[in-house]
GROMACS .gro file of C-alpha atoms in nm:
model
  378
    1MET     CA    1   9.641   5.251  10.010
    2THR     CA    2   9.878   5.500  10.173
    3THR     CA    3   9.680   5.731  10.401
    4SER     CA    4   9.946   5.937  10.575
    5VAL     CA    5  10.271   6.067  10.427
    6SER     CA    6  10.469   6.283  10.669
    7ILE     CA    7  10.742   6.499  10.516
    8ILE     CA    8  10.994   6.656  10.752
    9GLY     CA    9  11.123   6.981  10.604
   10ALA     CA   10  10.968   7.245  10.377
   11GLY     CA   11  11.268   7.292  10.152
   12LEU     CA   12  11.248   7.257   9.776
   13GLY     CA   13  11.272   6.877   9.779
   14GLY     CA   14  11.006   6.823  10.043
   15LEU     CA   15  10.767   7.070   9.882
   16THR     CA   16  10.815   6.913   9.538
   17LEU     CA   17  10.724   6.576   9.687
   18ALA     CA   18  10.414   6.724   9.853
   19ARG     CA   19  10.308   6.881   9.523
   20ILE     CA   20  10.341   6.555   9.328
   21LEU     CA   21  10.143   6.370   9.595
   22HIS     CA   22   9.873   6.638   9.584
   23LEU     CA   23   9.843   6.595   9.207
   24HIS     CA   24   9.777   6.225   9.268
   25ASP     CA   25   9.529   6.291   9.552
   26ILE     CA   26   9.760   6.133   9.810
   27PRO     CA   27   9.734   6.314  10.147
   28ALA     CA   28  10.061   6.457  10.277
   29THR     CA   29  10.164   6.681  10.562
   30VAL     CA   30  10.487   6.882  10.564
   31TYR     CA   31  10.633   6.963  10.906
   32GLU     CA   32  10.868   7.260  10.913
   33ALA     CA   33  11.069   7.392  11.209
   34GLU     CA   34  11.053   7.755  11.098
   35GLU     CA   35  10.759   7.959  11.223
   36SER     CA   36  10.644   8.086  10.884
   37ALA     CA   37  10.735   8.099  10.517
   38GLY     CA   38  10.879   8.449  10.552
   39VAL     CA   39  11.084   8.410  10.869
   40ARG     CA   40  11.411   8.434  10.674
   41THR     CA   41  11.548   8.466  10.325
   42GLN     CA   42  11.598   8.134  10.152
   43GLY     CA   43  11.947   8.187  10.014
   44GLY     CA   44  12.055   8.315   9.677
   45GLN     CA   45  11.999   8.228   9.315
   46LEU     CA   46  11.980   7.880   9.171
   47ASP     CA   47  12.031   7.767   8.816
   48LEU     CA   48  11.778   7.491   8.770
   49HIS     CA   49  11.888   7.238   8.509
   50GLU     CA   50  11.665   7.103   8.236
   51GLU     CA   51  11.745   6.743   8.327
   52ASP     CA   52  11.659   6.759   8.698
   53GLY     CA   53  11.531   7.078   8.866
   54GLN     CA   54  11.328   7.197   8.568
   55LEU     CA   55  11.213   6.842   8.499
   56ALA     CA   56  11.085   6.818   8.857
   57LEU     CA   57  10.884   7.138   8.815
   58GLU     CA   58  10.746   7.009   8.485
   59MET     CA   59  10.636   6.690   8.661
   60ALA     CA   60  10.477   6.915   8.924
   61GLY     CA   61  10.289   7.113   8.658
   62LEU     CA   62  10.466   7.437   8.747
   63THR     CA   63  10.671   7.519   8.438
   64GLU     CA   64  10.469   7.831   8.352
   65GLU     CA   65  10.498   7.963   8.707
   66TYR     CA   66  10.871   7.891   8.707
   67ARG     CA   67  10.934   8.079   8.384
   68SER     CA   68  10.758   8.383   8.528
   69ILE     CA   69  11.020   8.417   8.805
   70ILE     CA   70  11.340   8.364   8.603
   71HIS     CA   71  11.600   8.638   8.641
   72ARG     CA   72  11.636   8.734   8.277
   73GLY     CA   73  11.993   8.837   8.203
   74GLY     CA   74  12.121   8.675   8.521
   75GLY     CA   75  12.310   8.410   8.327
   76ALA     CA   76  12.595   8.650   8.243
   77ARG     CA   77  12.938   8.538   8.367
   78ARG     CA   78  13.247   8.746   8.432
   79VAL     CA   79  13.592   8.643   8.558
   80VAL     CA   80  13.826   8.906   8.699
   81ASP     CA   81  14.172   8.895   8.850
   82GLU     CA   82  14.264   9.021   9.197
   83GLN     CA   83  14.288   9.379   9.068
   84GLY     CA   84  13.941   9.365   8.916
   85ARG     CA   85  14.063   9.342   8.557
   86VAL     CA   86  13.816   9.152   8.340
   87VAL     CA   87  13.962   8.829   8.204
   88VAL     CA   88  13.647   8.671   8.060
   89ASP     CA   89  13.313   8.841   8.001
   90ARG     CA   90  13.032   8.616   7.885
   91PRO     CA   91  12.684   8.768   7.836
   92ASP     CA   92  12.360   8.588   7.906
   93ASP     CA   93  12.274   8.402   7.587
   94GLY     CA   94  11.904   8.386   7.672
   95SER     CA   95  11.908   8.008   7.702
   96LEU     CA   96  11.660   7.846   7.939
   97ALA     CA   97  11.885   7.543   7.990
   98ARG     CA   98  12.008   7.671   8.329
   99PRO     CA   99  11.851   8.010   8.403
  100GLU     CA  100  11.899   8.186   8.737
  101THR     CA  101  11.611   8.215   8.982
  102LEU     CA  102  11.592   8.307   9.349
  103ARG     CA  103  11.553   8.004   9.573
  104GLY     CA  104  11.291   8.191   9.772
  105ASP     CA  105  11.080   8.250   9.460
  106ILE     CA  106  11.094   7.881   9.365
  107ARG     CA  107  10.986   7.791   9.715
  108ARG     CA  108  10.702   8.045   9.693
  109ILE     CA  109  10.549   7.891   9.382
  110LEU     CA  110  10.573   7.544   9.535
  111LEU     CA  111  10.401   7.661   9.853
  112ALA     CA  112  10.129   7.834   9.651
  113SER     CA  113  10.060   7.508   9.465
  114LEU     CA  114   9.969   7.318   9.783
  115PRO     CA  115   9.633   7.306   9.961
  116ALA     CA  116   9.601   7.527  10.267
  117GLY     CA  117   9.724   7.352  10.578
  118THR     CA  118   9.961   7.115  10.400
  119VAL     CA  119  10.260   7.279  10.570
  120ARG     CA  120  10.257   7.287  10.948
  121TRP     CA  121  10.490   7.564  11.060
  122GLY     CA  122  10.673   7.578  11.392
  123LYS     CA  123  10.715   7.199  11.404
  124LYS     CA  124  11.076   7.132  11.499
  125LEU     CA  125  11.135   6.758  11.498
  126VAL     CA  126  11.275   6.620  11.822
  127SER     CA  127  11.248   6.248  11.758
  128ALA     CA  128  11.113   5.987  11.519
  129THR     CA  129  11.033   5.649  11.668
  130PRO     CA  130  10.919   5.325  11.501
  131VAL     CA  131  10.582   5.204  11.631
  132GLY     CA  132  10.548   4.890  11.417
  133ASN     CA  133  10.432   4.793  11.069
  134GLY     CA  134  10.647   5.059  10.908
  135ARG     CA  135  10.475   5.340  11.097
  136HIS     CA  136  10.659   5.608  11.295
  137GLN     CA  137  10.571   5.855  11.564
  138VAL     CA  138  10.721   6.199  11.508
  139SER     CA  139  10.747   6.426  11.810
  140PHE     CA  140  10.804   6.801  11.800
  141ALA     CA  141  10.956   7.062  12.027
  142ASP     CA  142  10.615   7.219  12.094
  143GLY     CA  143  10.500   6.896  12.262
  144SER     CA  144  10.282   6.774  11.976
  145SER     CA  145  10.324   6.446  11.790
  146ALA     CA  146  10.182   6.254  11.496
  147VAL     CA  147  10.197   5.903  11.354
  148SER     CA  148  10.282   5.848  10.989
  149ASP     CA  149  10.234   5.555  10.757
  150VAL     CA  150  10.520   5.686  10.545
  151LEU     CA  151  10.793   5.912  10.682
  152VAL     CA  152  11.021   6.113  10.452
  153GLY     CA  153  11.325   6.299  10.583
  154ALA     CA  154  11.368   6.609  10.369
  155ASP     CA  155  11.530   6.786  10.661
  156GLY     CA  156  11.869   6.873  10.521
  157VAL     CA  157  12.230   6.806  10.614
  158TRP     CA  158  12.158   6.765  10.985
  159SER     CA  159  11.857   6.540  10.932
  160LYS     CA  160  11.710   6.379  11.242
  161VAL     CA  161  11.522   6.125  11.032
  162ARG     CA  162  11.851   5.991  10.890
  163ALA     CA  163  11.927   5.808  11.217
  164LEU     CA  164  11.643   5.566  11.144
  165LEU     CA  165  11.833   5.448  10.837
  166SER     CA  166  12.202   5.523  10.870
  167ASP     CA  167  12.473   5.575  11.130
  168GLU     CA  168  12.656   5.821  10.904
  169ARG     CA  169  12.696   6.179  11.018
  170PRO     CA  170  12.815   6.469  10.804
  171VAL     CA  171  13.179   6.570  10.830
  172TYR     CA  172  13.337   6.906  10.755
  173SER     CA  173  13.447   6.924  10.392
  174GLY     CA  174  13.738   7.162  10.450
  175MET     CA  175  13.567   7.461  10.291
  176SER     CA  176  13.320   7.722  10.408
  177TYR     CA  177  13.113   7.994  10.247
  178VAL     CA  178  13.043   8.327  10.411
  179ASP     CA  179  12.741   8.516  10.275
  180THR     CA  180  12.749   8.894  10.240
  181TYR     CA  181  12.499   9.131  10.077
  182LEU     CA  182  12.508   9.475   9.921
  183HIS     CA  183  12.173   9.647   9.869
  184ASP     CA  184  12.076   9.939   9.643
  185VAL     CA  185  12.396   9.865   9.454
  186ASP     CA  186  12.334  10.088   9.154
  187THR     CA  187  12.295  10.393   9.378
  188ALA     CA  188  12.495  10.311   9.690
  189HIS     CA  189  12.773  10.098   9.536
  190PRO     CA  190  12.797  10.195   9.167
  191ARG     CA  191  13.159  10.085   9.119
  192VAL     CA  192  13.083   9.741   9.261
  193ALA     CA  193  12.768   9.720   9.049
  194GLY     CA  194  12.971   9.802   8.739
  195LEU     CA  195  13.231   9.538   8.820
  196VAL     CA  196  12.979   9.260   8.892
  197GLY     CA  197  12.762   9.337   8.591
  198ASN     CA  198  12.426   9.171   8.534
  199GLY     CA  199  12.509   8.814   8.635
  200ALA     CA  200  12.785   8.634   8.824
  201LEU     CA  201  13.137   8.750   8.904
  202TYR     CA  202  13.426   8.512   8.978
  203ALA     CA  203  13.746   8.632   9.144
  204LEU     CA  204  13.955   8.328   9.231
  205VAL     CA  205  14.298   8.214   9.341
  206PRO     CA  206  14.392   7.867   9.467
  207GLY     CA  207  14.192   7.777   9.777
  208LYS     CA  208  13.979   8.088   9.801
  209GLY     CA  209  13.771   8.332   9.607
  210LEU     CA  210  13.477   8.566   9.580
  211LEU     CA  211  13.164   8.455   9.394
  212ALA     CA  212  12.922   8.744   9.354
  213HIS     CA  213  12.576   8.732   9.197
  214ARG     CA  214  12.358   9.019   9.082
  215GLU     CA  215  12.013   8.935   9.211
  216ALA     CA  216  11.672   9.086   9.155
  217GLY     CA  217  11.593   9.388   9.368
  218ASP     CA  218  11.921   9.576   9.313
  219VAL     CA  219  12.115   9.328   9.528
  220VAL     CA  220  12.462   9.180   9.499
  221HIS     CA  221  12.496   8.858   9.699
  222THR     CA  222  12.853   8.740   9.756
  223TYR     CA  223  12.990   8.406   9.870
  224VAL     CA  224  13.330   8.446  10.032
  225VAL     CA  225  13.480   8.101   9.980
  226LEU     CA  226  13.770   7.984  10.195
  227HIS     CA  227  13.938   7.647  10.235
  228ARG     CA  228  14.026   7.668  10.604
  229PRO     CA  229  13.992   7.431  10.899
  230VAL     CA  230  13.680   7.466  11.107
  231GLU     CA  231  13.890   7.598  11.397
  232TRP     CA  232  13.994   7.896  11.185
  233PHE     CA  233  13.633   8.003  11.154
  234ASP     CA  234  13.565   7.926  11.519
  235ALA     CA  235  13.819   8.194  11.608
  236ILE     CA  236  13.609   8.461  11.436
  237ASP     CA  237  13.326   8.622  11.632
  238PHE     CA  238  13.056   8.652  11.367
  239THR     CA  239  12.832   8.832  11.618
  240ASP     CA  240  13.080   9.122  11.590
  241ALA     CA  241  13.006   9.206  11.228
  242PRO     CA  242  13.265   9.481  11.175
  243ALA     CA  243  13.547   9.272  11.321
  244ALA     CA  244  13.439   8.964  11.124
  245LYS     CA  245  13.441   9.162  10.800
  246VAL     CA  246  13.789   9.296  10.872
  247ARG     CA  247  13.917   8.945  10.943
  248LEU     CA  248  13.766   8.804  10.625
  249ALA     CA  249  13.890   9.094  10.412
  250ALA     CA  250  14.242   9.038  10.544
  251GLU     CA  251  14.244   8.707  10.354
  252PHE     CA  252  14.220   8.913  10.035
  253ASP     CA  253  14.474   9.181  10.122
  254GLY     CA  254  14.592   9.370   9.816
  255TRP     CA  255  14.285   9.291   9.607
  256ALA     CA  256  14.097   9.568   9.429
  257PRO     CA  257  13.886   9.799   9.651
  258GLU     CA  258  13.572   9.705   9.457
  259LEU     CA  259  13.633   9.340   9.540
  260LEU     CA  260  13.706   9.405   9.906
  261ALA     CA  261  13.386   9.611   9.921
  262LEU     CA  262  13.191   9.293   9.855
  263ILE     CA  263  13.304   9.183  10.202
  264THR     CA  264  13.329   9.506  10.398
  265ASP     CA  265  13.056   9.741  10.274
  266GLY     CA  266  12.734   9.549  10.337
  267ALA     CA  267  12.494   9.667  10.606
  268SER     CA  268  12.413   9.317  10.729
  269ALA     CA  269  12.640   9.082  10.921
  270PRO     CA  270  12.831   8.813  10.730
  271VAL     CA  271  12.680   8.466  10.768
  272LEU     CA  272  12.903   8.159  10.799
  273ARG     CA  273  12.797   7.845  10.612
  274SER     CA  274  13.035   7.560  10.688
  275ILE     CA  275  13.007   7.292  10.422
  276HIS     CA  276  12.953   6.942  10.559
  277GLU     CA  277  12.915   6.627  10.355
  278LEU     CA  278  12.819   6.262  10.365
  279PRO     CA  279  13.017   5.986  10.188
  280ASP     CA  280  12.977   6.000   9.810
  281ASP     CA  281  12.827   5.651   9.810
  282HIS     CA  282  12.603   5.700  10.114
  283ARG     CA  283  12.327   5.439  10.116
  284TRP     CA  284  12.134   5.218  10.356
  285ASP     CA  285  11.937   4.898  10.370
  286ARG     CA  286  11.562   4.925  10.319
  287VAL     CA  287  11.380   5.015  10.642
  288PRO     CA  288  11.000   4.984  10.628
  289GLY     CA  289  10.801   5.306  10.599
  290VAL     CA  290  11.084   5.561  10.591
  291THR     CA  291  11.323   5.718  10.342
  292LEU     CA  292  11.525   6.033  10.275
  293LEU     CA  293  11.575   6.282   9.995
  294GLY     CA  294  11.800   6.576   9.914
  295ASP     CA  295  12.079   6.672  10.153
  296ALA     CA  296  11.938   6.442  10.418
  297ALA     CA  297  12.037   6.156  10.188
  298HIS     CA  298  12.337   6.285   9.992
  299ALA     CA  299  12.489   6.611  10.119
  300THR     CA  300  12.809   6.701   9.937
  301VAL     CA  301  13.020   7.002   9.842
  302PRO     CA  302  12.858   7.272   9.627
  303GLY     CA  303  12.879   7.154   9.269
  304GLY     CA  304  12.567   7.321   9.133
  305ASP     CA  305  12.337   7.019   9.171
  306GLY     CA  306  12.213   7.019   9.532
  307ALA     CA  307  11.873   7.180   9.494
  308ASN     CA  308  11.823   7.026   9.151
  309LEU     CA  309  11.878   6.676   9.286
  310ALA     CA  310  11.655   6.734   9.590
  311MET     CA  311  11.369   6.845   9.366
  312LEU     CA  312  11.410   6.549   9.133
  313ASP     CA  313  11.429   6.317   9.435
  314GLY     CA  314  11.098   6.458   9.556
  315ALA     CA  315  10.931   6.439   9.217
  316GLU     CA  316  11.042   6.080   9.154
  317LEU     CA  317  10.951   5.965   9.505
  318GLY     CA  318  10.603   6.111   9.472
  319THR     CA  319  10.560   5.947   9.133
  320ALA     CA  320  10.679   5.611   9.272
  321ILE     CA  321  10.433   5.628   9.562
  322ALA     CA  322  10.151   5.708   9.319
  323ALA     CA  323  10.255   5.418   9.095
  324HIS     CA  324  10.250   5.165   9.384
  325PRO     CA  325   9.955   5.266   9.604
  326GLY     CA  326   9.927   4.915   9.746
  327ASP     CA  327  10.298   4.849   9.789
  328ILE     CA  328  10.473   5.139   9.957
  329GLU     CA  329  10.788   4.933  10.015
  330GLN     CA  330  10.828   4.881   9.642
  331ALA     CA  331  10.782   5.255   9.589
  332LEU     CA  332  11.048   5.342   9.845
  333ALA     CA  333  11.287   5.079   9.709
  334ASP     CA  334  11.245   5.215   9.354
  335HIS     CA  335  11.311   5.569   9.476
  336GLU     CA  336  11.623   5.473   9.670
  337SER     CA  337  11.768   5.268   9.386
  338ARG     CA  338  11.742   5.559   9.142
  339MET     CA  339  11.857   5.815   9.398
  340PHE     CA  340  12.162   5.616   9.513
  341SER     CA  341  12.297   5.582   9.161
  342ARG     CA  342  12.233   5.944   9.069
  343SER     CA  343  12.365   6.097   9.391
  344ARG     CA  344  12.689   5.897   9.386
  345GLN     CA  345  12.772   6.027   9.041
  346ALA     CA  346  12.670   6.380   9.133
  347ALA     CA  347  12.884   6.383   9.448
  348ALA     CA  348  13.191   6.271   9.255
  349ALA     CA  349  13.122   6.538   8.995
  350ALA     CA  350  13.080   6.802   9.266
  351HIS     CA  351  13.425   6.727   9.407
  352ARG     CA  352  13.573   6.756   9.060
  353THR     CA  353  13.395   7.090   9.012
  354VAL     CA  354  13.527   7.232   9.340
  355ASP     CA  355  13.881   7.126   9.251
  356PHE     CA  356  13.836   7.269   8.903
  357ILE     CA  357  13.727   7.608   9.040
  358PHE     CA  358  13.941   7.642   9.352
  359GLY     CA  359  14.230   7.406   9.287
  360ALA     CA  360  14.600   7.477   9.239
  361ASP     CA  361  14.545   7.620   8.889
  362ALA     CA  362  14.266   7.862   8.983
  363PRO     CA  363  14.130   8.057   8.807
  364ALA     CA  364  14.248   7.871   8.496
  365GLY     CA  365  13.963   7.620   8.515
  366VAL     CA  366  13.684   7.875   8.515
  367ILE     CA  367  13.859   8.085   8.250
  368SER     CA  368  13.890   7.786   8.019
  369LEU     CA  369  13.528   7.689   8.080
  370PHE     CA  370  13.383   8.030   8.003
  371SER     CA  371  13.625   8.095   7.718
  372ALA     CA  372  13.515   7.768   7.559
  373ASP     CA  373  13.151   7.869   7.597
  374GLU     CA  374  13.224   8.201   7.426
  375SER     CA  375  13.400   8.038   7.131
  376THR     CA  376  13.119   7.785   7.095
  377SER     CA  377  12.853   8.057   7.084
  378ALA     CA  378  13.052   8.282   6.852
   0.00000   0.00000   0.00000
C-alpha cells in the first residue's frame, strides 16, 4: 500500500490530486515554494469546462463550492476595433458550460478541502534524487528534506521534477502576455468600465491585441498580448513601471484612449509573462515512483485548457492510485497513457486557437466565432 505521496507544487492540479487522495484516505503532502496561500494573487479568471475542469471538481466532491464562486455575468464577450467601436457584443447566456471564476477562488476551495498540514509552505524544491525502489529524496532550500514513495511534479513550466523523466526544457513560444490591472473601475475609470462591459473585451490585430476581463471586486484585468522575440522584452525595464507602460502603449499607437488606458492607467506595475512551451507530443518512458501533471508535463501556448487539463490530470492520477493500491507502477502508467493522448491533442488545438485569434486575419476569427454563437442562441 502506498504510504507517502509527495506532490511538488500547490497549484490547481497538485491540490486536486491531494483532494482526491484525501477522499480515498491515501496520505499526501504538498510542498509549495511560496510562504503562504496569500503571498500573491493567483492570476485572473478561468473558464472551467464541463468535460475537464468541472469534471475534476465533481470527482473531488466540490461542485457545490465551485458554483458558489462563479462570476455570474462574466461570460459576456465583446469585440471592438482599434477605435473602440463595438463589432460583436455577446451577453452572458447564463450557461454553466464554461463559467468564469477567479483562479484564486478555485485554489481557495481546494485548500479548504484538505486536512490541516497537508500543504507545507516555504518549501522550494532544490533537488529530487532517486534512492532506490522507486523512492526519491526531495531537498528544499530551507535545508530540510523528505523521502517519498511516490513523487509527483505539479511544479509548473519550470518543473525541477521533470529532469527525472525527460531531458526536454521549455522553449519560448514567440509570444508574451503582460498583465495590467485597473481597480475601482466604475468610479475611477468609468469610460473603460463602459467599454469592457461585464465580461471579456477583445481588441485584436494580427500579432497583437488587448484581452481585458471584468473581474469581481470592481477590477479590470488586461492581458497585453504581443508576438515579439524575447530580446524585445528584455530591452524593457519592467522595474520602471511608467517607462514600461509607455513602451507597451507605443505598440498600440493610434488606438482609442479607453483602450490605451488599459495599459497606462493602472496603479500597479505591468507584469511580464513570457510563454514557454514543451513539444506537443512530450512524453517519457516509465520511471519508477515518479510522474508529472499539468504544465510540468505538457506546457503549451494559452488555448483555454491549461488549468482544466492540470485539474483533470490530478483527479485522474489520484483515482488511478486509489484503484491500484498495491501496484503504484500500474497506476502511474495508466495516468501517463491517458494524459499523453489528451495533452497532445490539446496542445495542437491550442496552437490552432492562437493562430485563429492572433493570426493574419485577426480579428476575423474571433468575430466569426462570437457572431456564430449569437446566431445560434437567437
